[in-house]
PDB file of C-alpha atoms and ligand atoms in Angstrom:
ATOM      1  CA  UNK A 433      -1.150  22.962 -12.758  1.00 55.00           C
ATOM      2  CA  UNK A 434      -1.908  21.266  -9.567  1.00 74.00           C
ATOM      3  CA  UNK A 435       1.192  21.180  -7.284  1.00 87.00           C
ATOM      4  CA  UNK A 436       2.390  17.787  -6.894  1.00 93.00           C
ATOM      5  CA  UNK A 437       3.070  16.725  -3.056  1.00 96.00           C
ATOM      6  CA  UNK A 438       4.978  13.237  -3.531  1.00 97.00           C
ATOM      7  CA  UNK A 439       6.844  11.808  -6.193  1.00 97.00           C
ATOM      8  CA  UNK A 440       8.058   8.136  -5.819  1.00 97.00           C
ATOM      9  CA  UNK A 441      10.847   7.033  -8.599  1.00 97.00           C
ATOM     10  CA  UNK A 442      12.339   3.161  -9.250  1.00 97.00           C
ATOM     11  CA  UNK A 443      11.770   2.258  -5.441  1.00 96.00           C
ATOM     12  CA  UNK A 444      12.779  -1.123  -4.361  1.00 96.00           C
ATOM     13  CA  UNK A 445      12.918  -2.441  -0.816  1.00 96.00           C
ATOM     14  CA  UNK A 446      13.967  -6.031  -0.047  1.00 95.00           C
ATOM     15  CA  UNK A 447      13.498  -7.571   3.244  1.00 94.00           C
ATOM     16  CA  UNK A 448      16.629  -9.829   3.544  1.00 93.00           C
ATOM     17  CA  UNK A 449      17.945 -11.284   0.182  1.00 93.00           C
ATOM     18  CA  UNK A 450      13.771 -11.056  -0.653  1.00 94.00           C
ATOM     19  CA  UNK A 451      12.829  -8.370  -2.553  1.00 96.00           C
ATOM     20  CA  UNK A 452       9.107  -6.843  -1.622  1.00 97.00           C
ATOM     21  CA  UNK A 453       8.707  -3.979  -3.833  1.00 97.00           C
ATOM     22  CA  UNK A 454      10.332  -3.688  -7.613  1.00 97.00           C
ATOM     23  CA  UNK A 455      10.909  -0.473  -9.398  1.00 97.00           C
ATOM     24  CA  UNK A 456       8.073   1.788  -8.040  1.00 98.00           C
ATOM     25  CA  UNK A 457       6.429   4.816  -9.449  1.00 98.00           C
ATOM     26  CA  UNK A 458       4.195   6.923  -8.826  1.00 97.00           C
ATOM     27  CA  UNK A 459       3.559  10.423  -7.616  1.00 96.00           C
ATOM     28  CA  UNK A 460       0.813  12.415  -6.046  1.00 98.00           C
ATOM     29  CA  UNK A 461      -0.620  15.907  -6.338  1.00 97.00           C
ATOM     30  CA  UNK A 462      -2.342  17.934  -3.265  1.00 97.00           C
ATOM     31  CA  UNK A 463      -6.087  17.127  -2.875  1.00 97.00           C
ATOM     32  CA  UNK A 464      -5.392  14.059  -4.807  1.00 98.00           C
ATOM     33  CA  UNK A 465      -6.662  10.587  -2.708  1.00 98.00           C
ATOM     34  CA  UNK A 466      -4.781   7.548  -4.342  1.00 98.00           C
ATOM     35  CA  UNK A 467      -6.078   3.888  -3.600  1.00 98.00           C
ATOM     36  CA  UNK A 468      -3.335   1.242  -3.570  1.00 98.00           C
ATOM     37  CA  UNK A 469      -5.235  -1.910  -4.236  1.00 98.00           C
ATOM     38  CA  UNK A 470      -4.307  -5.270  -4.575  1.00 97.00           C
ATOM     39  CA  UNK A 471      -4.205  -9.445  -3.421  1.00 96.00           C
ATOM     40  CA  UNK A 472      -2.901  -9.642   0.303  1.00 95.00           C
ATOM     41  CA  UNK A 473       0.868 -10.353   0.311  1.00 96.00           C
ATOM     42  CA  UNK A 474       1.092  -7.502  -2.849  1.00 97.00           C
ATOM     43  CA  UNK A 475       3.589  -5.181  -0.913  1.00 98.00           C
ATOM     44  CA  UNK A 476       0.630  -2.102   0.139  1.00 98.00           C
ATOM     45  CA  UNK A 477       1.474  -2.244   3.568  1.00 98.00           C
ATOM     46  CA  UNK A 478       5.331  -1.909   2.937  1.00 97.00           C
ATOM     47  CA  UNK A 479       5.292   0.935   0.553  1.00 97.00           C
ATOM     48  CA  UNK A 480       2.821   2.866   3.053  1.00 97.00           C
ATOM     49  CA  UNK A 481       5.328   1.824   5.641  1.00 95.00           C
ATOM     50  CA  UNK A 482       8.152   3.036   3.353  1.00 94.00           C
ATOM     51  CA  UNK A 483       6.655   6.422   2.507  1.00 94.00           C
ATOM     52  CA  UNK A 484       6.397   6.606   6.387  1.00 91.00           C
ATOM     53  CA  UNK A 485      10.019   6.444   6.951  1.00 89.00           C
ATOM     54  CA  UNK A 486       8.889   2.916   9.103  1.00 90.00           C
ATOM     55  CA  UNK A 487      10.619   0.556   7.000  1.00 91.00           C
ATOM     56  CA  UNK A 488      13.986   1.405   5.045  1.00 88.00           C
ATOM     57  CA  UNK A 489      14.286   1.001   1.349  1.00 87.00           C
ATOM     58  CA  UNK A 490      17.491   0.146  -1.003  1.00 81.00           C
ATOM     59  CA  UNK A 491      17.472   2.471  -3.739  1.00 89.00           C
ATOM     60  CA  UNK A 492      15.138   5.036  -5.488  1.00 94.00           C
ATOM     61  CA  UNK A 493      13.701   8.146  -4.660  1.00 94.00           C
ATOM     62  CA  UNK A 494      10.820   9.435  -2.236  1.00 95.00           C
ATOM     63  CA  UNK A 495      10.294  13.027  -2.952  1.00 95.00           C
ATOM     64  CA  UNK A 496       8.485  15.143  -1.442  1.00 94.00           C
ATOM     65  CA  UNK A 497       7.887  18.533  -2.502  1.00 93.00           C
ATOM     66  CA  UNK A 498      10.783  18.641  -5.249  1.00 93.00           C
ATOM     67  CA  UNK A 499      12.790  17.544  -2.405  1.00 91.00           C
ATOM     68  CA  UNK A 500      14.594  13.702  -1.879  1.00 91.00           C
ATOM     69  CA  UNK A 501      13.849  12.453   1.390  1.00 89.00           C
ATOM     70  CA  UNK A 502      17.782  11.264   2.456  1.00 82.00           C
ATOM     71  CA  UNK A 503      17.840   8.322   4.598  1.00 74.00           C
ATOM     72  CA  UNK A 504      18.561   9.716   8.052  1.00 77.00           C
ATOM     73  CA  UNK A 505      16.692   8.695  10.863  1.00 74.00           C
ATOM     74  CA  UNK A 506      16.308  12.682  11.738  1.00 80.00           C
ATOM     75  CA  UNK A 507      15.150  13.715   8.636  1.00 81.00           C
ATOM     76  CA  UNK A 508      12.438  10.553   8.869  1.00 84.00           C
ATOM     77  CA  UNK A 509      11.216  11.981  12.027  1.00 84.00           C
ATOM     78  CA  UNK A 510      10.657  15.724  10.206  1.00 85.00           C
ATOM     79  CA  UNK A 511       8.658  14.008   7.407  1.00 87.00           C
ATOM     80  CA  UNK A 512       6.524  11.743   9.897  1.00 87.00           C
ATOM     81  CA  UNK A 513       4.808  14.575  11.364  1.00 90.00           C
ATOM     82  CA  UNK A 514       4.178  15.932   7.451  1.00 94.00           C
ATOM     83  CA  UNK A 515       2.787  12.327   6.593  1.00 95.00           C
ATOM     84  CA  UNK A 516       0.656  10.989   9.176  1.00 95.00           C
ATOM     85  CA  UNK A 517      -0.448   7.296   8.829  1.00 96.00           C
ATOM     86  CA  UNK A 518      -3.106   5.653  10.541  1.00 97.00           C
ATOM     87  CA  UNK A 519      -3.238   1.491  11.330  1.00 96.00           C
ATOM     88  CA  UNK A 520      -5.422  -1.037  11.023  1.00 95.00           C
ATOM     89  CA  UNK A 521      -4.952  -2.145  14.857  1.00 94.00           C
ATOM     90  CA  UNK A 522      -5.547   1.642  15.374  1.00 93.00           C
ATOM     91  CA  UNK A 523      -2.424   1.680  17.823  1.00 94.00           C
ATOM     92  CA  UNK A 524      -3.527   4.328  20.752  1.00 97.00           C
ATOM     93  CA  UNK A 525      -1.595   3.841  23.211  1.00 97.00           C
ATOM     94  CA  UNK A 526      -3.308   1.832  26.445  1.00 97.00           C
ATOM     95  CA  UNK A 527      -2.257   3.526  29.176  1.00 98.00           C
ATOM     96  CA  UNK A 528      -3.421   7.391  28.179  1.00 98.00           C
ATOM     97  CA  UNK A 529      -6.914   9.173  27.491  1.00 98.00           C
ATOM     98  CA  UNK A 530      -8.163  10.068  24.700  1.00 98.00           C
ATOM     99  CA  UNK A 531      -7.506  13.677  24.802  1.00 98.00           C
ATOM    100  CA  UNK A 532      -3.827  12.460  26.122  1.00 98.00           C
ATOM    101  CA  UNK A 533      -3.296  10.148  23.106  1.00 98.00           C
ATOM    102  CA  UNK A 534      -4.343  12.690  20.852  1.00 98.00           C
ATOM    103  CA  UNK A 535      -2.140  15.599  22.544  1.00 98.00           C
ATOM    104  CA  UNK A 536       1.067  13.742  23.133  1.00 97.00           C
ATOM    105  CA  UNK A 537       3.249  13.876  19.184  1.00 95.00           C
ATOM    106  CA  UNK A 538       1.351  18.086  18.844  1.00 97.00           C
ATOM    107  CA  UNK A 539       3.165  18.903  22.105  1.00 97.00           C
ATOM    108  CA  UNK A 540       6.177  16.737  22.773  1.00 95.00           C
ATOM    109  CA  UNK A 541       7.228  16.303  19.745  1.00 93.00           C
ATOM    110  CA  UNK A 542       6.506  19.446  17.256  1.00 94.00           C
ATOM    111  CA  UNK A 543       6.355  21.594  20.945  1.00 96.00           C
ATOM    112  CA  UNK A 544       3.061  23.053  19.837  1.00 97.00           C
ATOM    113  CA  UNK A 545       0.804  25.088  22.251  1.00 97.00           C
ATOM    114  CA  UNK A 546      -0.930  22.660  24.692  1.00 97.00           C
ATOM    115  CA  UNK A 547      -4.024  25.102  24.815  1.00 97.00           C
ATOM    116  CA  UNK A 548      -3.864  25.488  20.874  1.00 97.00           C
ATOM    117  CA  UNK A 549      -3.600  21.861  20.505  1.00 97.00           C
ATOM    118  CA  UNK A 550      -6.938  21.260  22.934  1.00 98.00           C
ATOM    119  CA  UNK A 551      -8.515  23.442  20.976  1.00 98.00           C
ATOM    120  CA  UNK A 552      -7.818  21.782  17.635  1.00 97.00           C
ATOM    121  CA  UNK A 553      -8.614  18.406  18.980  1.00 98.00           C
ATOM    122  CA  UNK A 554     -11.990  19.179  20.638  1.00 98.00           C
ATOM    123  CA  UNK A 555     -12.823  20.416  17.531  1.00 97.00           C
ATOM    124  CA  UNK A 556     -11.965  16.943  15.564  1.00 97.00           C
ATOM    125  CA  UNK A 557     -13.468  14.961  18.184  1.00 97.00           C
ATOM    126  CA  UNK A 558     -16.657  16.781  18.102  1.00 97.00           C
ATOM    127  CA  UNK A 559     -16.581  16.347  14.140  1.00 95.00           C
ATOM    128  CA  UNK A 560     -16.273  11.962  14.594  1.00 95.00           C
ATOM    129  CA  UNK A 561     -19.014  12.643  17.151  1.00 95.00           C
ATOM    130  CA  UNK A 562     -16.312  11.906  19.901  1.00 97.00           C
ATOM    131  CA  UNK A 563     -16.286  14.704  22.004  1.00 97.00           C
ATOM    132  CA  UNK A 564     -17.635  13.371  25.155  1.00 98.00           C
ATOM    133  CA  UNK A 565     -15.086  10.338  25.183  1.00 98.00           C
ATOM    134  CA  UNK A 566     -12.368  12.733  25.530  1.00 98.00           C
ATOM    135  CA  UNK A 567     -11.593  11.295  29.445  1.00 98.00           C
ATOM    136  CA  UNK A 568     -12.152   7.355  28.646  1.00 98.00           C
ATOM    137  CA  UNK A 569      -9.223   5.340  27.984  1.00 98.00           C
ATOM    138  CA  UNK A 570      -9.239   3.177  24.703  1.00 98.00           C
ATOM    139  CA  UNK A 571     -10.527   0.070  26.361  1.00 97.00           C
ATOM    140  CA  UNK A 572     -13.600   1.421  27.282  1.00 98.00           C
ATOM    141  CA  UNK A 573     -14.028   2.005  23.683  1.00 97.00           C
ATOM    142  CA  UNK A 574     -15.498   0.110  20.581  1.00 95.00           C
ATOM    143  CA  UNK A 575     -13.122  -0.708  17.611  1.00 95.00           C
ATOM    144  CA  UNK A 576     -14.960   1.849  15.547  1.00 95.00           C
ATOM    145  CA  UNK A 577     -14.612   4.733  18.143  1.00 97.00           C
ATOM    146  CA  UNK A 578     -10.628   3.841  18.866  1.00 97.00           C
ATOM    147  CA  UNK A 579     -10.555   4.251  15.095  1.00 96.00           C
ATOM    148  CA  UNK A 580     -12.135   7.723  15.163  1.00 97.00           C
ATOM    149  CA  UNK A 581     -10.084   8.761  17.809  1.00 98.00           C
ATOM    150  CA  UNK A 582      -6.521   7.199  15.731  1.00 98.00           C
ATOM    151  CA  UNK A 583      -7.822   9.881  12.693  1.00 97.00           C
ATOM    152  CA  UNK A 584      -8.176  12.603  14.759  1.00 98.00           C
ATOM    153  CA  UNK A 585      -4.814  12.005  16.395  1.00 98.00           C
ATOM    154  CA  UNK A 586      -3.548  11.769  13.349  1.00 97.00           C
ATOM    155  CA  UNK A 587      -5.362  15.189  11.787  1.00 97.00           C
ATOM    156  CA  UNK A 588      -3.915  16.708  15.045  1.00 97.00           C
ATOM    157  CA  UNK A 589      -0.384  16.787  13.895  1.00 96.00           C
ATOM    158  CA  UNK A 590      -1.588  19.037  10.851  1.00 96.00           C
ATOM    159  CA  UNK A 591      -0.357  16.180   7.927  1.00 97.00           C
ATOM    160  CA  UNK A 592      -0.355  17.129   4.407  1.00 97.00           C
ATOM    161  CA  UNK A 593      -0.629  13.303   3.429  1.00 97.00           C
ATOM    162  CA  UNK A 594      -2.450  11.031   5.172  1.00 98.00           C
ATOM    163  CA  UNK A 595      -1.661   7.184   4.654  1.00 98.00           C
ATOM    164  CA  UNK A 596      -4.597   4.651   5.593  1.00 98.00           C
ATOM    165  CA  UNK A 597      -3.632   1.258   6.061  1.00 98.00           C
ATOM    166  CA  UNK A 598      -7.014  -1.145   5.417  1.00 97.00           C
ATOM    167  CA  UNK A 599      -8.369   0.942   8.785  1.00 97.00           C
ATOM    168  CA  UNK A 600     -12.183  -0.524   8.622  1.00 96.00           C
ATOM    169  CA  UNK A 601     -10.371  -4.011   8.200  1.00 95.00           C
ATOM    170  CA  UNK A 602     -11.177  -4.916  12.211  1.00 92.00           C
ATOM    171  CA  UNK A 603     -14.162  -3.340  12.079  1.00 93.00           C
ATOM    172  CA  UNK A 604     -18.084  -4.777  12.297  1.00 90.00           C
ATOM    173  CA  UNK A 605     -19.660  -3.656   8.993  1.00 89.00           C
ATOM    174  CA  UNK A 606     -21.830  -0.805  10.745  1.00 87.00           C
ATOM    175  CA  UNK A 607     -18.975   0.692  11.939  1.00 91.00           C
ATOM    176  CA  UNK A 608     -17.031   0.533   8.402  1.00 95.00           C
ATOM    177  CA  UNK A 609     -19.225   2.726   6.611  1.00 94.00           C
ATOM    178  CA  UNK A 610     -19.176   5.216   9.697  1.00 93.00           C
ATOM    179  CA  UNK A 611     -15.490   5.448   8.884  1.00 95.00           C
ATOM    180  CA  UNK A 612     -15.629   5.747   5.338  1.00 96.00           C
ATOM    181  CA  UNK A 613     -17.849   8.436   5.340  1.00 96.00           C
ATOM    182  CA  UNK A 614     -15.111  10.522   7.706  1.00 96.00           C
ATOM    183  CA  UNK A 615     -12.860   9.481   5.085  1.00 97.00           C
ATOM    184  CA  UNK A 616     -14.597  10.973   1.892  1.00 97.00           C
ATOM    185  CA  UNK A 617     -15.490  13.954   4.292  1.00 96.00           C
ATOM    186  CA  UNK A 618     -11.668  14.578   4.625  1.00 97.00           C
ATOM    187  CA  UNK A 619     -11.169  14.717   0.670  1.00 97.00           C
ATOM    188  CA  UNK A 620     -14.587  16.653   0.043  1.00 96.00           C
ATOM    189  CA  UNK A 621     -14.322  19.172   2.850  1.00 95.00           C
ATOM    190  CA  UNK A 622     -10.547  19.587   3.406  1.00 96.00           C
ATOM    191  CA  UNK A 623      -9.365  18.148   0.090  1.00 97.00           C
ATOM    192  CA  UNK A 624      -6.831  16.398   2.361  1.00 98.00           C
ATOM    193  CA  UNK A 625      -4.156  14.061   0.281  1.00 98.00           C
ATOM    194  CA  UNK A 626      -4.655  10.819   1.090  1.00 98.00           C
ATOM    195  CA  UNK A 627      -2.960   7.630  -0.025  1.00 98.00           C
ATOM    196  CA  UNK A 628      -5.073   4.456   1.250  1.00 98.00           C
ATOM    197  CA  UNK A 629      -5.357   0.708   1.539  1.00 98.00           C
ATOM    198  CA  UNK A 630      -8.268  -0.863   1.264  1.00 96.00           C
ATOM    199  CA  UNK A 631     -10.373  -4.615   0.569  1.00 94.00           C
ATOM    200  CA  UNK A 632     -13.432  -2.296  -0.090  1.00 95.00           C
ATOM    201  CA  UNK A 633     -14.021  -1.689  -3.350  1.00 96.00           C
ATOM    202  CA  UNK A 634     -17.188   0.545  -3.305  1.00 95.00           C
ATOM    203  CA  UNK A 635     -15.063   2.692  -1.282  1.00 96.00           C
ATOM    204  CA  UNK A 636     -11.972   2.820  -3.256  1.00 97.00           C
ATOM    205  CA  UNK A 637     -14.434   3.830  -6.124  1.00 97.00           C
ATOM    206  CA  UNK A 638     -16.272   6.125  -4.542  1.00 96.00           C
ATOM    207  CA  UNK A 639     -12.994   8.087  -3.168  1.00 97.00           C
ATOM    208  CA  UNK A 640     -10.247   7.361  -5.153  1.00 98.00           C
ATOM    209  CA  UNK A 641      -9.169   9.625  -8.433  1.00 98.00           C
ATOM    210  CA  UNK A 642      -6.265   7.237  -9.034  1.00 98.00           C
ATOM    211  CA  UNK A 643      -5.473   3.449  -8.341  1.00 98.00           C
ATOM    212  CA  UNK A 644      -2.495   2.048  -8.069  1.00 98.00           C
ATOM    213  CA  UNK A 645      -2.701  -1.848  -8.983  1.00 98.00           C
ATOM    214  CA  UNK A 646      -0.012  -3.679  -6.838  1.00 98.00           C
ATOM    215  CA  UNK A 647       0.941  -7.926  -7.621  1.00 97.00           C
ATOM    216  CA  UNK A 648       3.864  -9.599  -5.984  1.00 97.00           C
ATOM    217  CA  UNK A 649       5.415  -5.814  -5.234  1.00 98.00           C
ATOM    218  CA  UNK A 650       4.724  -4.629  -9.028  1.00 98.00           C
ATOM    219  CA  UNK A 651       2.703  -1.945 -10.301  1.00 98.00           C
ATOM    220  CA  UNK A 652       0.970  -3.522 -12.592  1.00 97.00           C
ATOM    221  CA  UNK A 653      -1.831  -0.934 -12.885  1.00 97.00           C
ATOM    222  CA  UNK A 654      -1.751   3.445 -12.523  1.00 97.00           C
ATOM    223  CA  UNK A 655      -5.274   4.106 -13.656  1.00 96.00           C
ATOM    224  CA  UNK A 656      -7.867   6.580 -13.061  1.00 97.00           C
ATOM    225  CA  UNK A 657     -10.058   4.806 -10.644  1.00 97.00           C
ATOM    226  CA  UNK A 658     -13.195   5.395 -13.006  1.00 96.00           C
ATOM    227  CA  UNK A 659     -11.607   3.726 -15.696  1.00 96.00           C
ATOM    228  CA  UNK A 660      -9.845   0.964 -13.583  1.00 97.00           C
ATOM    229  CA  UNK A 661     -13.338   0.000 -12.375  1.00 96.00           C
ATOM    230  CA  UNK A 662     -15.115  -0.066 -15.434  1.00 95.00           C
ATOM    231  CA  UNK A 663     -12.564  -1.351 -17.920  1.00 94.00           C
ATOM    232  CA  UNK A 664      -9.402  -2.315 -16.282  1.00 94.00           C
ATOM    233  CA  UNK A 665      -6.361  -2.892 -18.552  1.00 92.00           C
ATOM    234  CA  UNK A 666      -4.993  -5.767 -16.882  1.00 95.00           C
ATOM    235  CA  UNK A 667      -6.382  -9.539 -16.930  1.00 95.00           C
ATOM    236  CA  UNK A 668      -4.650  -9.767 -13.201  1.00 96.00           C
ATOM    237  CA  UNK A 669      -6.528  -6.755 -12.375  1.00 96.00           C
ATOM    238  CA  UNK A 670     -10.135  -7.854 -13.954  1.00 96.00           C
ATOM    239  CA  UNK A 671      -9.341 -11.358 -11.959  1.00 96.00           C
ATOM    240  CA  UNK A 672      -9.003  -9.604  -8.811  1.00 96.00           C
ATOM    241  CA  UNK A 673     -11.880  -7.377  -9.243  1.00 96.00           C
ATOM    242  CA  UNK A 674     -14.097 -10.695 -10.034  1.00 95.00           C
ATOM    243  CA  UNK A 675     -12.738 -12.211  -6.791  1.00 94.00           C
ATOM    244  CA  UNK A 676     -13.676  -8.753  -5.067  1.00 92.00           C
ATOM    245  CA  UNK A 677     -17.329  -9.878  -6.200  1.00 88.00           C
ATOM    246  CA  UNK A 678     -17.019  -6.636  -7.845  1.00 86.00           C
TER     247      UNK A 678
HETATM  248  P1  LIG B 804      -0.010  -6.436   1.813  1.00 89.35           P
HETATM  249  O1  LIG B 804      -0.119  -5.261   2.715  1.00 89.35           O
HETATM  250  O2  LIG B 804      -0.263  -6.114   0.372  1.00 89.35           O
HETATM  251  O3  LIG B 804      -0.844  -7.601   2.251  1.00 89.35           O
HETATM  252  P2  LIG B 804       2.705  -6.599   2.818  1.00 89.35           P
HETATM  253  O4  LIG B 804       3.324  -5.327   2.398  1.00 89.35           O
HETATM  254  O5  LIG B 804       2.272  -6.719   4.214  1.00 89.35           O
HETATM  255  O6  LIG B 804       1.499  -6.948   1.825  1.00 89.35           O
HETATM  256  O7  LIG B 804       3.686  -7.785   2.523  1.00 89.35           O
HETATM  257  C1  LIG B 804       4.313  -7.944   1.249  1.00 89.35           C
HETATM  258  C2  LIG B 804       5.252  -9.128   1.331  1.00 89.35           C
HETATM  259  O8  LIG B 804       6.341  -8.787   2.197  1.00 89.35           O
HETATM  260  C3  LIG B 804       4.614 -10.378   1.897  1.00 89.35           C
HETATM  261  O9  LIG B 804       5.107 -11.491   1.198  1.00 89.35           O
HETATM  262  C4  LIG B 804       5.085 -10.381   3.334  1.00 89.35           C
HETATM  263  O10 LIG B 804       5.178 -11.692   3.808  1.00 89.35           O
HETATM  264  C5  LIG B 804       6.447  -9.724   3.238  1.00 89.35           C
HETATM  265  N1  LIG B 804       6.793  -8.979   4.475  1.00 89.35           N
HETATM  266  C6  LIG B 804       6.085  -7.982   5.024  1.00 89.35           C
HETATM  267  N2  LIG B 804       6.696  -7.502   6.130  1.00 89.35           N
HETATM  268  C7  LIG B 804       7.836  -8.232   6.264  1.00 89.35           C
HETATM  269  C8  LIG B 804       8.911  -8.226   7.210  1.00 89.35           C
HETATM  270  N3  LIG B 804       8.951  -7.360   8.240  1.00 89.35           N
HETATM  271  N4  LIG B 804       9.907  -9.118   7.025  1.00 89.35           N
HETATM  272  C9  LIG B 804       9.879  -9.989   5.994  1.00 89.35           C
HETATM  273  N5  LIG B 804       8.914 -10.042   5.070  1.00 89.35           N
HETATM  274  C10 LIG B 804       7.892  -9.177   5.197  1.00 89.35           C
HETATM  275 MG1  LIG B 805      -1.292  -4.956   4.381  1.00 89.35          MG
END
């Protein structure tokens, strides 16, 4: 049996009186990559951002290995560097290099080896084809090399999960499938967990093994990606797929 990583039972999360996500489940095994797809305003930004510890939730369980997640902002912090996430606005920070941007959360904040860390992230940025940007500062880089650099900072911290939030959303189209092929490189090479976000369906059905079909901050789909592209049970879901041109 394939261990399972994350298990998410009856979450709901309001913001305000306004309730965002409604009785949630789902759970994910190692290796397994999980597409959360749905209309814009469906809630897949705030359950990444939930199983990030970035936004708080009311009641249900986030579980990660056999283990509930409690609430504390400490124990958020712990699970952060076991579940990296990485942005659509790819979020480096201005002021620091590359290499700086990428060593900052390894060393200051899970006090690994500065000289271990180097090593690692040479290694990552060589792999993106990024090596010799190590010096420049964001700004002097494209929107599809800032993202390269935002995955490897996040691969640097050693995650188990990785969360991608829509991250070839600000991206010119030859720079999206640059991305995307990191990203099935990941879960063919390193079998890496992933959960991710995405408008692009050819990607989400060349990657995914499961979908998760989110409406108004329901589930109203968990389907085998396979099957949700070729015969989706839902009319909502066969709508949205037609509007995908898909
Ligand atoms: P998606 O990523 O699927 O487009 P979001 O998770 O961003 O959807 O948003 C889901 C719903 O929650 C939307 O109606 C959005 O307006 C609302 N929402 C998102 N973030 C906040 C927030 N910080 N405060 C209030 N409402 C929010
Ligand atoms: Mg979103």
């Amino acid at each position: 049996m394939t261990e399972e990583i994350l298990k998410v039972e009856h979450l709901n999360k309001f913001y305000g009186d306004w309730q965002a996500l409604h009785d949630i489940n789902f759970d994910l095994k190692k290796g397994e990559v999980l597409a959360i797809l749905g209309p814009s305003g469906s809630g897949k930004s705030t359950l990444l951002r939930t199983l990030n510890g970035l936004e708080d939730y009311k009641d249900g369980k986030i579980i990660f290995h056999g283990k509930k997640i409690q609430s504390s902002a400490k124990q958020w912090q712990a699970i952060r560097q076991k579940i990296g996430m990485v942005f659509q606005s790819y979020d480096l920070f201005p002021n620091l290099t590359v290499m700086d941007n990428i060593l900052l959360a390894p060393t200051k904040v899970q006090k690994r080896d500065r000289a271990e860390v180097k090593q690692i992230a040479t290694k990552l940025l060589k792999r993106v084809n990024m090596a010799q940007y190590s010096d420049s500062y964001p700004r002097e880089l494209s929107g599809g090399q800032q993202q390269r650099v935002a995955i490897v900072r996040a691969l640097a911290m050693k995650p188990e999960i990785l969360l991608l939030d829509e991250i070839t959303a600000s991206l010119d189209p030859e720079m999206v499938r640059d991305i995307e092929e990191i990203v099935a490189e990941l879960s063919k090479t390193d079998h890496m967990t992933m959960i991710l976000v995405t408008h692009q369906m050819n990607f989400a059905k060349r990657v995914a093994d499961e979908v998760l079909f989110l409406e108004k901050g329901k589930v109203i789909e968990d389907t085998p990606c396979e099957q949700f592209f070729t015969n989706p049970q839902s009319d909502r879901a066969k709508q949205f797929l037609t509007d995908m041109d898909f």
